[in-house]
């Protein structure tokens, strides 16, 4: 993702800056999705694996990137509090 775009993107609700998901975070997210355990903020099930994503720097919300375009709709966010073993962002 273009660094200039990443520098201006933020969570549409909290205005917290975002960063790309790292490999460990992406793997953990997709394993949970495969297990049918993931809901978006609106309460709907997340059924499709995420190829790329952004996470708020406070690690509370994930937004998917589809075809290079960040999907920053509040209701499409994925809250991380639903994961018991979400990896650290380090």
Tab-separated table of C-alpha atoms in Angstrom:
chain	number	residue	atom	x	y	z
A	1	UNK	CA	0.000	0.000	0.000
A	2	UNK	CA	1.218	3.480	-0.829
A	3	UNK	CA	2.901	5.015	2.232
A	4	UNK	CA	1.294	8.417	1.545
A	5	UNK	CA	-2.181	6.849	1.600
A	6	UNK	CA	-1.366	4.874	4.737
A	7	UNK	CA	-0.238	8.093	6.456
A	8	UNK	CA	-3.673	9.716	6.001
A	9	UNK	CA	-5.905	6.696	6.679
A	10	UNK	CA	-7.449	6.246	10.101
A	11	UNK	CA	-10.318	4.418	11.744
A	12	UNK	CA	-13.523	6.191	10.679
A	13	UNK	CA	-14.957	5.887	14.196
A	14	UNK	CA	-12.075	6.510	16.616
A	15	UNK	CA	-9.770	8.380	14.188
A	16	UNK	CA	-6.936	6.105	15.376
A	17	UNK	CA	-4.160	5.674	12.758
A	18	UNK	CA	-3.852	2.302	11.027
A	19	UNK	CA	-0.965	0.105	9.915
A	20	UNK	CA	-0.787	-3.003	7.715
A	21	UNK	CA	-1.527	-6.351	9.340
A	22	UNK	CA	1.635	-8.386	9.782
A	23	UNK	CA	1.900	-12.015	8.689
A	24	UNK	CA	1.152	-13.454	12.139
A	25	UNK	CA	-1.924	-11.275	12.592
A	26	UNK	CA	-3.199	-12.121	9.107
A	27	UNK	CA	-2.673	-15.853	9.683
A	28	UNK	CA	-4.503	-15.758	13.038
A	29	UNK	CA	-7.387	-13.791	11.507
A	30	UNK	CA	-7.775	-16.195	8.591
A	31	UNK	CA	-7.643	-19.250	10.857
A	32	UNK	CA	-10.483	-17.769	12.901
A	33	UNK	CA	-12.438	-16.945	9.719
A	34	UNK	CA	-11.929	-20.520	8.470
A	35	UNK	CA	-13.323	-21.735	11.779
A	36	UNK	CA	-16.448	-19.598	11.362
A	37	UNK	CA	-15.642	-17.645	14.496
A	38	UNK	CA	-15.378	-14.065	13.202
A	39	UNK	CA	-18.034	-11.347	13.244
A	40	UNK	CA	-17.784	-7.822	11.891
A	41	UNK	CA	-18.666	-4.818	14.047
A	42	UNK	CA	-22.266	-4.952	12.777
A	43	UNK	CA	-22.554	-8.534	14.076
A	44	UNK	CA	-22.497	-10.249	10.689
A	45	UNK	CA	-20.298	-13.273	10.030
A	46	UNK	CA	-17.039	-12.746	8.135
A	47	UNK	CA	-16.908	-15.601	5.634
A	48	UNK	CA	-14.143	-14.619	3.219
A	49	UNK	CA	-10.451	-14.873	4.055
A	50	UNK	CA	-8.513	-11.606	4.168
A	51	UNK	CA	-5.559	-11.268	1.775
A	52	UNK	CA	-4.513	-7.852	3.067
A	53	UNK	CA	-5.703	-5.743	5.940
A	54	UNK	CA	-5.143	-2.731	8.130
A	55	UNK	CA	-5.300	-2.666	11.908
A	56	UNK	CA	-5.618	0.339	14.178
A	57	UNK	CA	-2.398	1.075	16.044
A	58	UNK	CA	-4.237	0.398	19.309
A	59	UNK	CA	-4.981	-3.077	17.833
A	60	UNK	CA	-8.744	-2.864	18.375
A	61	UNK	CA	-10.171	-2.950	14.831
A	62	UNK	CA	-9.149	-4.608	11.543
A	63	UNK	CA	-10.225	-3.365	8.114
A	64	UNK	CA	-9.833	-5.519	5.021
A	65	UNK	CA	-8.190	-4.371	1.794
A	66	UNK	CA	-9.927	-5.604	-1.360
A	67	UNK	CA	-8.218	-5.238	-4.742
A	68	UNK	CA	-5.826	-2.700	-3.231
A	69	UNK	CA	-8.652	-0.568	-1.828
A	70	UNK	CA	-9.070	-0.262	1.964
A	71	UNK	CA	-12.654	-0.968	3.041
A	72	UNK	CA	-12.925	1.584	5.847
A	73	UNK	CA	-16.664	1.297	6.493
A	74	UNK	CA	-17.363	1.274	10.250
A	75	UNK	CA	-19.760	-1.691	10.035
A	76	UNK	CA	-17.217	-3.749	8.061
A	77	UNK	CA	-14.530	-3.472	10.727
A	78	UNK	CA	-13.519	-6.611	12.623
A	79	UNK	CA	-13.069	-6.106	16.359
A	80	UNK	CA	-10.051	-7.896	17.803
A	81	UNK	CA	-11.565	-8.388	21.268
A	82	UNK	CA	-13.369	-11.477	19.912
A	83	UNK	CA	-10.004	-13.275	19.534
A	84	UNK	CA	-8.533	-14.952	22.604
A	85	UNK	CA	-5.035	-15.504	21.200
A	86	UNK	CA	-4.550	-12.640	18.745
A	87	UNK	CA	-0.782	-12.211	18.224
A	88	UNK	CA	1.027	-9.108	19.375
A	89	UNK	CA	1.778	-6.532	16.713
A	90	UNK	CA	5.521	-6.656	17.332
